[in-house]
mmCIF file of C-alpha atoms and ligand atoms in Angstrom:
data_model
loop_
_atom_site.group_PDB
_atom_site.id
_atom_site.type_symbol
_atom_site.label_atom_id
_atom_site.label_comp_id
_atom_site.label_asym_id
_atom_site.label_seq_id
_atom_site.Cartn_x
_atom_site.Cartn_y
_atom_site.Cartn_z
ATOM 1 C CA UNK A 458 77.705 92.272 83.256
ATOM 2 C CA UNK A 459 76.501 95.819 82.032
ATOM 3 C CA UNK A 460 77.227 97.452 85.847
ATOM 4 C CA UNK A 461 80.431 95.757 86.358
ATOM 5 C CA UNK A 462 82.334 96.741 82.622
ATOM 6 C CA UNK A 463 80.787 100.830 83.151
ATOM 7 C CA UNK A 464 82.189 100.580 87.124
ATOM 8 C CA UNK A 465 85.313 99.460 85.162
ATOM 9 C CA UNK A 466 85.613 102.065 82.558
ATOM 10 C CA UNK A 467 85.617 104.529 85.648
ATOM 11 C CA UNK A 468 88.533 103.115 87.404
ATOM 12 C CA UNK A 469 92.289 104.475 86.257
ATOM 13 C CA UNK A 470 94.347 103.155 88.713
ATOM 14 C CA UNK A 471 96.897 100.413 87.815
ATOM 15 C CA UNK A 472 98.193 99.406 91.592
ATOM 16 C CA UNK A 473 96.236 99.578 94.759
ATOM 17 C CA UNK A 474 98.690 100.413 97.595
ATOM 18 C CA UNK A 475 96.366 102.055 99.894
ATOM 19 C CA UNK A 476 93.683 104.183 100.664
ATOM 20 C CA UNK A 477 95.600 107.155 101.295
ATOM 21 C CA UNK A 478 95.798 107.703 97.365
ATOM 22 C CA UNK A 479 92.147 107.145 96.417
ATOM 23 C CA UNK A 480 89.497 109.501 96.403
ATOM 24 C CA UNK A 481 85.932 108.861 98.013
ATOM 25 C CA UNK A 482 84.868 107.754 94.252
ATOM 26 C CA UNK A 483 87.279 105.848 93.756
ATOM 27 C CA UNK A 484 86.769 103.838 96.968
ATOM 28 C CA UNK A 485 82.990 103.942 96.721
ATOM 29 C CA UNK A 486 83.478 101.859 93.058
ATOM 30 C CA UNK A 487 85.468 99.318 94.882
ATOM 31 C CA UNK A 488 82.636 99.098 97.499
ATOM 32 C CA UNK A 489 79.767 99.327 94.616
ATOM 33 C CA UNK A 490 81.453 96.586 92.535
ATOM 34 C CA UNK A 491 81.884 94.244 95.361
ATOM 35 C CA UNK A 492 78.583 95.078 95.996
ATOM 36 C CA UNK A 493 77.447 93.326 92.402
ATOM 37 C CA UNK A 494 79.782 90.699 92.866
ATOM 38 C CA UNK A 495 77.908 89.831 95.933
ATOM 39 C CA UNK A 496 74.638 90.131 94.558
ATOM 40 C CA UNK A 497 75.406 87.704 91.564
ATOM 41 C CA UNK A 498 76.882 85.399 94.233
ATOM 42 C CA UNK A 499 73.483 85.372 96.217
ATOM 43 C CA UNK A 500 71.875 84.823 92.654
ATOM 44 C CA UNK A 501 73.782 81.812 92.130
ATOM 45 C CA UNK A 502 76.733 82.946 90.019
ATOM 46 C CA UNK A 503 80.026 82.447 91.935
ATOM 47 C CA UNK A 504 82.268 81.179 88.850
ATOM 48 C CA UNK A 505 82.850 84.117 86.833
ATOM 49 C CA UNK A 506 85.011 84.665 84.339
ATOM 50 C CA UNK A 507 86.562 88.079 83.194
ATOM 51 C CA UNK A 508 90.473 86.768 84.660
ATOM 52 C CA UNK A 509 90.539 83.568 82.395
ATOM 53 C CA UNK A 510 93.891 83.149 81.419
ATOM 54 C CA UNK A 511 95.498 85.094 83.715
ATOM 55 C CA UNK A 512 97.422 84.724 86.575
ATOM 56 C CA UNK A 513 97.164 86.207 90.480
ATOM 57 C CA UNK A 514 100.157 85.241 92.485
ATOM 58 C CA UNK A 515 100.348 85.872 96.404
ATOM 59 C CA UNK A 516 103.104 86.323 97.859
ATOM 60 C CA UNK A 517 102.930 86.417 101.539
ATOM 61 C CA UNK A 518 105.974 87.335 103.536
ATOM 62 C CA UNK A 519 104.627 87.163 106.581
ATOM 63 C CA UNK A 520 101.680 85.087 108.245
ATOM 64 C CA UNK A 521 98.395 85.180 107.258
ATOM 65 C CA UNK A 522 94.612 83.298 107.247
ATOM 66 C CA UNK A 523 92.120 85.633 105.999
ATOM 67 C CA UNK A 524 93.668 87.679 103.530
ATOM 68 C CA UNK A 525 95.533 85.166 101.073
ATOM 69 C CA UNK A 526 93.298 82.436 101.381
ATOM 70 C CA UNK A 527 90.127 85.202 100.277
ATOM 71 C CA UNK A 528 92.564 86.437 97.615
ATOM 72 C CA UNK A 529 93.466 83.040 96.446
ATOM 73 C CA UNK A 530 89.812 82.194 96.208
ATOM 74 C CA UNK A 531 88.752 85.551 94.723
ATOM 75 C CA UNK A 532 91.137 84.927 91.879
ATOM 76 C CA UNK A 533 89.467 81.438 91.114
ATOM 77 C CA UNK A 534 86.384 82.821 91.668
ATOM 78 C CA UNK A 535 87.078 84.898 88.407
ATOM 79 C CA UNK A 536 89.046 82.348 86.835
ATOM 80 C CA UNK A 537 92.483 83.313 87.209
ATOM 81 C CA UNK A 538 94.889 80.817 87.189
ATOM 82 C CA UNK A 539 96.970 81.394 91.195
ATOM 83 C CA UNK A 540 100.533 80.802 92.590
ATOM 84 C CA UNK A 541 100.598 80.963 96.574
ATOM 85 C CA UNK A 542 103.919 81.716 97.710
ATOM 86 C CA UNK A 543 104.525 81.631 101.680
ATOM 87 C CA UNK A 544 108.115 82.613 102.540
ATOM 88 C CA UNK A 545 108.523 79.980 105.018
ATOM 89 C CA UNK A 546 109.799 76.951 103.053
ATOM 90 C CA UNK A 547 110.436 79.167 100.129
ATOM 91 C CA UNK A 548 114.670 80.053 98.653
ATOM 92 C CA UNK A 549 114.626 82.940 100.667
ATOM 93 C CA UNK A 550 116.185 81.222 103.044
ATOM 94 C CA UNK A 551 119.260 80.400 100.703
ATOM 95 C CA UNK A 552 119.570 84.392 100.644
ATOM 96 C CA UNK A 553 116.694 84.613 97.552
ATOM 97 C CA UNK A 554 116.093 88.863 97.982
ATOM 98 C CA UNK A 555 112.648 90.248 97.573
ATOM 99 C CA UNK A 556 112.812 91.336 94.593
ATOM 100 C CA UNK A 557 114.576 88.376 93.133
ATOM 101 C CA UNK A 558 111.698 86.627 94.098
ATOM 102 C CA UNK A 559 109.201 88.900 93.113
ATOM 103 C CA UNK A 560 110.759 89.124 89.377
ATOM 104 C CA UNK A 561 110.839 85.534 89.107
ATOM 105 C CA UNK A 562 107.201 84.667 89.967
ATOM 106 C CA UNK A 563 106.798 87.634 87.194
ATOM 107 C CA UNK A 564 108.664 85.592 84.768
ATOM 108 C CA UNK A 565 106.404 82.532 85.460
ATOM 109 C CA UNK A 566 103.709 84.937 83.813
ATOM 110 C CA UNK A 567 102.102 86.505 86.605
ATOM 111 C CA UNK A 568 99.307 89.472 85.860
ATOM 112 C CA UNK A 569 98.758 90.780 89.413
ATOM 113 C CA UNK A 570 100.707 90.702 92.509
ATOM 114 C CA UNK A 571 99.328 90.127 95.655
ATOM 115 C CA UNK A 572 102.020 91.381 98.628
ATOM 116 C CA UNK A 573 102.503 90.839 102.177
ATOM 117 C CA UNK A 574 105.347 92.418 103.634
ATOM 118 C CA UNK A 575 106.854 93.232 107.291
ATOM 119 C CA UNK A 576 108.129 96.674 105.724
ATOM 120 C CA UNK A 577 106.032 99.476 105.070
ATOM 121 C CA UNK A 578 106.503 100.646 101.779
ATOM 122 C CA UNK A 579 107.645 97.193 100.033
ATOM 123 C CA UNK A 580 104.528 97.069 97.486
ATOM 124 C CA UNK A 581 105.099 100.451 96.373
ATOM 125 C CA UNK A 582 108.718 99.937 95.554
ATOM 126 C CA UNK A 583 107.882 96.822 94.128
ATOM 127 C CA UNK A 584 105.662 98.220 91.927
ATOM 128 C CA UNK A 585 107.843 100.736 90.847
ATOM 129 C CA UNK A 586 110.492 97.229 89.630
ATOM 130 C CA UNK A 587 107.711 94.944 88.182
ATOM 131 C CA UNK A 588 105.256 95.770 85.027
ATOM 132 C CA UNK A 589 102.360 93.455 86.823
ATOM 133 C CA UNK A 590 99.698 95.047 89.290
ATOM 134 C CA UNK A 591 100.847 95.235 92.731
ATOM 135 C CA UNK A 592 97.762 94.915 95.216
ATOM 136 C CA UNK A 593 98.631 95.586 98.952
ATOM 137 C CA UNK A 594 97.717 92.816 101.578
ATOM 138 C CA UNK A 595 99.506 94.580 104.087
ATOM 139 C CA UNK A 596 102.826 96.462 104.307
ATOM 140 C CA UNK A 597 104.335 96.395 108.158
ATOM 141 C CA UNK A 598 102.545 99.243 110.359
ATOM 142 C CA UNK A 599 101.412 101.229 107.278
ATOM 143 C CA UNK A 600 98.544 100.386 105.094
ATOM 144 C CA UNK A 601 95.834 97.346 104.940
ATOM 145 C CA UNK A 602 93.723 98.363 102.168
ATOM 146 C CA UNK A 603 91.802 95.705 101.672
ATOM 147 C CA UNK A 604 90.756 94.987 104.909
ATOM 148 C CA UNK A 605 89.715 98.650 105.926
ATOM 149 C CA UNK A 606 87.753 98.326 102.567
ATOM 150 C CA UNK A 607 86.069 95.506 103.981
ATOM 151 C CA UNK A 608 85.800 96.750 107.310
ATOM 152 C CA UNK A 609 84.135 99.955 105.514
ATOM 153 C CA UNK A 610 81.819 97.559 103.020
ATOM 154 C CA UNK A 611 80.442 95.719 106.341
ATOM 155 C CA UNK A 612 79.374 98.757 108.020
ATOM 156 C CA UNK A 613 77.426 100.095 104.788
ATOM 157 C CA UNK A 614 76.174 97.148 104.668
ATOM 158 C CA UNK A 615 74.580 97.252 108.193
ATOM 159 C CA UNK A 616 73.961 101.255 107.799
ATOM 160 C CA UNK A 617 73.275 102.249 104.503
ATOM 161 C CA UNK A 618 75.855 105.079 104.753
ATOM 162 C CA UNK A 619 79.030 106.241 106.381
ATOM 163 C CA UNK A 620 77.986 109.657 106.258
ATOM 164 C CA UNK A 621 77.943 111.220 109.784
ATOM 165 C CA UNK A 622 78.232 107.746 111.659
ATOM 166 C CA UNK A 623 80.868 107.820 114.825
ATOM 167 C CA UNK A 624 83.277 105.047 113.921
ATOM 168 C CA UNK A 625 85.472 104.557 117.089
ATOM 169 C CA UNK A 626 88.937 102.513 116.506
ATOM 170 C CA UNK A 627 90.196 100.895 119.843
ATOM 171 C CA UNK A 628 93.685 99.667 120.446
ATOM 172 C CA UNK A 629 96.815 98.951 119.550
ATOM 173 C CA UNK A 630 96.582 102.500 116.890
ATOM 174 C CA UNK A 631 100.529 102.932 116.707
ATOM 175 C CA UNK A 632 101.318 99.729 115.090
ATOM 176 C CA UNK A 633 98.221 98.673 113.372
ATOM 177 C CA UNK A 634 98.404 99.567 109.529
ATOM 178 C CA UNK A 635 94.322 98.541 109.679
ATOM 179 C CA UNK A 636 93.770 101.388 111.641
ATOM 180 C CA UNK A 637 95.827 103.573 109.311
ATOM 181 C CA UNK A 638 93.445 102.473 106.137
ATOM 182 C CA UNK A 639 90.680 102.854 107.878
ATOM 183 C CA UNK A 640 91.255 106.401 109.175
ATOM 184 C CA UNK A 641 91.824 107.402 105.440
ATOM 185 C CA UNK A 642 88.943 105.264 104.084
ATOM 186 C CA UNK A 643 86.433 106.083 106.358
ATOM 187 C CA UNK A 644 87.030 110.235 106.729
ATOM 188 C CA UNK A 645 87.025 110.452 103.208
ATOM 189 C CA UNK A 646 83.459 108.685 103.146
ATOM 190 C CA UNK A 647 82.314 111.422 106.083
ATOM 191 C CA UNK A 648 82.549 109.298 108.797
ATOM 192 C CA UNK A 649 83.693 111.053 112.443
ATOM 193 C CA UNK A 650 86.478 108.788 113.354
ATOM 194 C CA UNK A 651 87.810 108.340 116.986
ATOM 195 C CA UNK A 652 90.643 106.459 117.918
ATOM 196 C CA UNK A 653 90.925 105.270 121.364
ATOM 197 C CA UNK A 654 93.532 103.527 123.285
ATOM 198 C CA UNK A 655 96.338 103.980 125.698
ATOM 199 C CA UNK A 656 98.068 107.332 125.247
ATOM 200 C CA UNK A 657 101.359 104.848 124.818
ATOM 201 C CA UNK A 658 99.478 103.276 121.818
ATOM 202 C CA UNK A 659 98.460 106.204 119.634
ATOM 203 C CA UNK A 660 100.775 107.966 117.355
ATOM 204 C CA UNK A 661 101.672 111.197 117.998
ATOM 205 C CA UNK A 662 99.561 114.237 116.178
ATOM 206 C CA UNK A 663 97.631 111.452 114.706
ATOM 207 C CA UNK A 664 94.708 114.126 114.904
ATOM 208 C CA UNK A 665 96.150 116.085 111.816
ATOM 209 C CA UNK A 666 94.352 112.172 110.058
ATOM 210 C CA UNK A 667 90.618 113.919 110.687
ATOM 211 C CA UNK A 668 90.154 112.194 113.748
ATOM 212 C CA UNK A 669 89.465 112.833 117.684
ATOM 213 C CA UNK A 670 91.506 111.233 120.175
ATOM 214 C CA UNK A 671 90.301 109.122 123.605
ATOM 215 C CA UNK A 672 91.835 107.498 126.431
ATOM 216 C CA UNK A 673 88.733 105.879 127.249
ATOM 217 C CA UNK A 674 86.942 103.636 126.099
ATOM 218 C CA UNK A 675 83.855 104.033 128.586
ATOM 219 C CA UNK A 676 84.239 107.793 127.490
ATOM 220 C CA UNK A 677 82.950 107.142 124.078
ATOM 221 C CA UNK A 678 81.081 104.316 123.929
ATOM 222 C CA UNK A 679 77.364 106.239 124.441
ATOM 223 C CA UNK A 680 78.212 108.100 121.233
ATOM 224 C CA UNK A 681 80.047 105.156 119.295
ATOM 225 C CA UNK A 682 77.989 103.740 116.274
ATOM 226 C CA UNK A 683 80.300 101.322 115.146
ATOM 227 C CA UNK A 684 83.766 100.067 117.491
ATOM 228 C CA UNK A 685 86.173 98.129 115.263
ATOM 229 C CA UNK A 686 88.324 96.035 118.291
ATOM 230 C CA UNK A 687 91.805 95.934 116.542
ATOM 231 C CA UNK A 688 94.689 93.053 118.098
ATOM 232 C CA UNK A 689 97.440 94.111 120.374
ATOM 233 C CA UNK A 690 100.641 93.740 117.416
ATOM 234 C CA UNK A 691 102.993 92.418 119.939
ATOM 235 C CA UNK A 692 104.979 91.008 117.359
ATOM 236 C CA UNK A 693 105.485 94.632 115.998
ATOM 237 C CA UNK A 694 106.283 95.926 119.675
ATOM 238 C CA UNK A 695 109.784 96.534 121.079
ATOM 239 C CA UNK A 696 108.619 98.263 124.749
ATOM 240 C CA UNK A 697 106.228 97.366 127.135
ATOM 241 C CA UNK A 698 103.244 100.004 126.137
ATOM 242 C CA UNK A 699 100.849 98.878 128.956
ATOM 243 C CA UNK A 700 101.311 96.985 132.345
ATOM 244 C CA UNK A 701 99.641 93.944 131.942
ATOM 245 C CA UNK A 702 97.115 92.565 129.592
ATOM 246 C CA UNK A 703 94.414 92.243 132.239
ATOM 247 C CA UNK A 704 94.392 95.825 132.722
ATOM 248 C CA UNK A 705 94.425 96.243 128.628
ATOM 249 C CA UNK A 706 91.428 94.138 128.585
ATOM 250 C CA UNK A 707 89.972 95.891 132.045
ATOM 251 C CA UNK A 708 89.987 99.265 130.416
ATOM 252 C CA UNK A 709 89.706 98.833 126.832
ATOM 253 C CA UNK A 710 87.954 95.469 126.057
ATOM 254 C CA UNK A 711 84.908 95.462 124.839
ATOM 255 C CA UNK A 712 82.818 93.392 126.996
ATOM 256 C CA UNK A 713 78.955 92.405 128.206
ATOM 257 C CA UNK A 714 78.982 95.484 129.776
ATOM 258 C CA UNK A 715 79.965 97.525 127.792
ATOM 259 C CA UNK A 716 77.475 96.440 125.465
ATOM 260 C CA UNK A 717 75.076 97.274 127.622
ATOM 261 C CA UNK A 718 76.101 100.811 127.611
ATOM 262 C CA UNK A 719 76.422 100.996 124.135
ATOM 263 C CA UNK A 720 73.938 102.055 121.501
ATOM 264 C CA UNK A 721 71.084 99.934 121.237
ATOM 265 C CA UNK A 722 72.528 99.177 117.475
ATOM 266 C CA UNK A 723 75.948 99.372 118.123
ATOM 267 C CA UNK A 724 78.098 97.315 115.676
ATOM 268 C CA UNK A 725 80.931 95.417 116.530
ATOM 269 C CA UNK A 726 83.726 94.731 113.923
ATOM 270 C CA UNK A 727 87.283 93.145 114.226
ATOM 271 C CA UNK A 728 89.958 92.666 111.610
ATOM 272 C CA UNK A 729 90.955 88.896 113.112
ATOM 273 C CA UNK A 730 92.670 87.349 114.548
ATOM 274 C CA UNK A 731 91.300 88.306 117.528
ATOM 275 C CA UNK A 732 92.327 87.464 120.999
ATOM 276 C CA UNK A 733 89.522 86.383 123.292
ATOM 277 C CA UNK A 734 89.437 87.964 126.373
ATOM 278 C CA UNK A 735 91.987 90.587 125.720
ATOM 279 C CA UNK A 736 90.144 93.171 123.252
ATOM 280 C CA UNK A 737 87.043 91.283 123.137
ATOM 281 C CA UNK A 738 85.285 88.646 125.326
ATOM 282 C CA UNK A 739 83.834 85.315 123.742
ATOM 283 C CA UNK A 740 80.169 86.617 124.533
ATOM 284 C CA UNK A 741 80.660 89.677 122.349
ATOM 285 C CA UNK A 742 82.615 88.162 119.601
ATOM 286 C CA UNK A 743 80.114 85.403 119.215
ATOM 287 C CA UNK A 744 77.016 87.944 120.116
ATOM 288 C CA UNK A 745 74.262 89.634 118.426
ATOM 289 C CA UNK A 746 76.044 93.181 118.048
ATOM 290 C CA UNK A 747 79.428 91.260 116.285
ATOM 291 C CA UNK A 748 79.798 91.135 112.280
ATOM 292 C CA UNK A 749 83.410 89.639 112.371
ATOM 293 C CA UNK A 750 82.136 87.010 110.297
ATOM 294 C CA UNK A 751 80.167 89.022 107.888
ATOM 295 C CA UNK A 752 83.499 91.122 107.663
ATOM 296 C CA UNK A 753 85.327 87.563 106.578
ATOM 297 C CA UNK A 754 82.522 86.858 104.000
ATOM 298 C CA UNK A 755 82.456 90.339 102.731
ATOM 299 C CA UNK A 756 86.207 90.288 102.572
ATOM 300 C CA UNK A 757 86.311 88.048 99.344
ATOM 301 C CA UNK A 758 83.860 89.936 97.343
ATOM 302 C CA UNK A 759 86.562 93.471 97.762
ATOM 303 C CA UNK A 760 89.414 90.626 96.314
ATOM 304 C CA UNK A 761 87.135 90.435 93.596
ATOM 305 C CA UNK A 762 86.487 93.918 93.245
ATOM 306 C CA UNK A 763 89.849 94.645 93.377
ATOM 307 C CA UNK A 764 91.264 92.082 91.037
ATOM 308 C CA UNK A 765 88.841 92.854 88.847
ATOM 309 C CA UNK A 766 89.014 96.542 88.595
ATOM 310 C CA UNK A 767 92.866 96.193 88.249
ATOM 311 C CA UNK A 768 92.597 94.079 85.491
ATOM 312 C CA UNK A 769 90.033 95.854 83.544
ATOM 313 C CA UNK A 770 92.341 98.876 83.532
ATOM 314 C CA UNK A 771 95.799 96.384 82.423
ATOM 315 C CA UNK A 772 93.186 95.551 79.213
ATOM 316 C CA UNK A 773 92.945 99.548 78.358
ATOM 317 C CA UNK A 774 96.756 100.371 78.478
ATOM 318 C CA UNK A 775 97.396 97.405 76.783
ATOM 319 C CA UNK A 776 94.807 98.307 74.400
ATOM 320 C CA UNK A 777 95.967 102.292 74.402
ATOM 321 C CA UNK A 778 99.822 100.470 73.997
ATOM 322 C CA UNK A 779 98.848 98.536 71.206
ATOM 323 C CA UNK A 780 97.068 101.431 69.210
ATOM 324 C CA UNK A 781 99.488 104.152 69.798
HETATM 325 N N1 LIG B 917 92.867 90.638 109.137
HETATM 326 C C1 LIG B 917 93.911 90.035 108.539
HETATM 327 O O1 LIG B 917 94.681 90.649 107.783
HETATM 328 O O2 LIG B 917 94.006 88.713 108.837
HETATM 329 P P1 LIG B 917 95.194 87.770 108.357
HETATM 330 O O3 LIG B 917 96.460 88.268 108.987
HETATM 331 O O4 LIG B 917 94.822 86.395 108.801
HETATM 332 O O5 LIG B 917 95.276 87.876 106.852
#
């Protein structure tokens, strides 16, 4: 326990509502700790127990798989007691607000708050209303920090470093708060980011972010270390931004053959869910080059990091409260 309480000690934020607001340190001791979290899992020690007697609620306003259930199961995995709220089947349909809902699953004695929301913005105002820790599992077309920290902890994990490695970022770029984290996360780690998709798909001056714009795919692929294959957010869109999905998936899938004119090593991430044969064909998904797995596995170790790190710094200001 001796690296995880000084990674702690270092840590002096008490909500984490995106990357945008952390430094490189501060998002290289999320990485590091997940990174010991991992390692005592692979030595055997998955029950841990520094959030015994707390309580990590989730509440998910809109749909998810992979981000509350690895939350949920992050907080047991420390020993935190959980309440999973899903807004379907939930009083918000008897007119229940946000808030009101937010302040009463406070009441019930929740520590940290775990947020989904369709707006961007919602976990920072929350956290502004609430005294818990407000952790961001996604906020409309603005911020996904978890995920871009798990997107960035895979590709350490297969490189050592993101220090000079060409990350390229293809799709849907406008509406995709992943792609938002991981432009900050992964520029302020030195990675050269691209982002690559139809010009009707990528925000405008999105190159005042760090990174280098492409409207092709097969343009930067020989140069590309790692291509993270992000979903077409239809359910975000209001125009039609490209003609047809076949010619989406003609020009920027990633495919067998494009493999074959990647790098030898190229790696091959997506945030999930993906869509077969639209951004990415069954061969690649399922083939050697593809970590979208390791990305799911590697996602619950950042919960944990992130729990834990938020909760080690509640313990100091309620210490520094108490002794004032
Ligand atoms: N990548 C991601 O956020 O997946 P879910 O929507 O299933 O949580």
């Amino acid at each position: 326990m001796a690296n995880m309480e000084s990674s702690a000690s270092k840590w002096t934020k008490k909500h984490l509502l995106g990357l945008e607001g952390l430094s490189a340190e501060e998002i290289t001791l999320i990485l590091d700790q997940a990174a010991e979290f991992k390692r005592l899992a692979a030595a055997g020690e998955t029950k841990l127990s520094p959030l015994a007697g707390t309580v990590v609620a989730n509440l998910f306003f809109e749909n998810s798989t992979r981000t509350k259930t690895s939350f949920s199961l992050a907080a047991k995995r420390l020993s935190a007691d959980t309440i999973d709220f899903t807004a379907s089947g939930s009083s918000l349909s008897k007119g229940e607000t946000f808030f009101d809902t937010a302040r009463n699953i406070e009441a019930m004695g929740a520590n940290q708050v775990v947020v989904r929301h369709g707006t961007p913005g919602a976990p920072h105002l929350l956290a502004k209303h609430v005294d818990v820790a407000v952790l961001n599992a996604g906020d409309g077309t603005h911020e996904h920090p978890t995920q871009a920290l798990l997107d960035i902890f895979t590709v350490r994990e297969q490189r050592g470093s993101l220090e000079g490695l060409t990350v390229t970022l293809v799709g849907d770029i406008l509406h995709s708060r992943v792609a938002r984290s991981n432009i900050w996360g992964l520029t302020k780690l030195g990675a050269d980011v691209i982002v690559c998709g139809p010009s009707t798909l990528i925000p405008p001056e999105v190159e005042r972010l760090g990174v280098r714009v492409s409207n092709s795919l097969d343009e930067v692929l020989a140069e590309t270390d790692c291509i993270n294959l992000l979903r077409i957010q239809f359910e975000r869109q209001r125009n039609a931004y490209f003609p047809s999905i076949r010619e989406y998936a003609h020009f920027f899938g990633m495919n067998g053959d494009r493999i074959q004119r990647a790098k030898d090593d190229v790696v091959i991430l997506a945030p999930g869910p993906i869509n077969r044969g639209v951004e990415i064909t069954p061969d690649v998904a399922d083939g050697s080059h593809s970590v979208i797995l390791d990305q799911v596995t590697n996602g619950l170790v950042i919960r944990m990091a992130c729990l834990y790190l938020l909760h080690q710094r509640q313990q100091e200001l309620a210490t520094q409260e108490a002794t004032a």
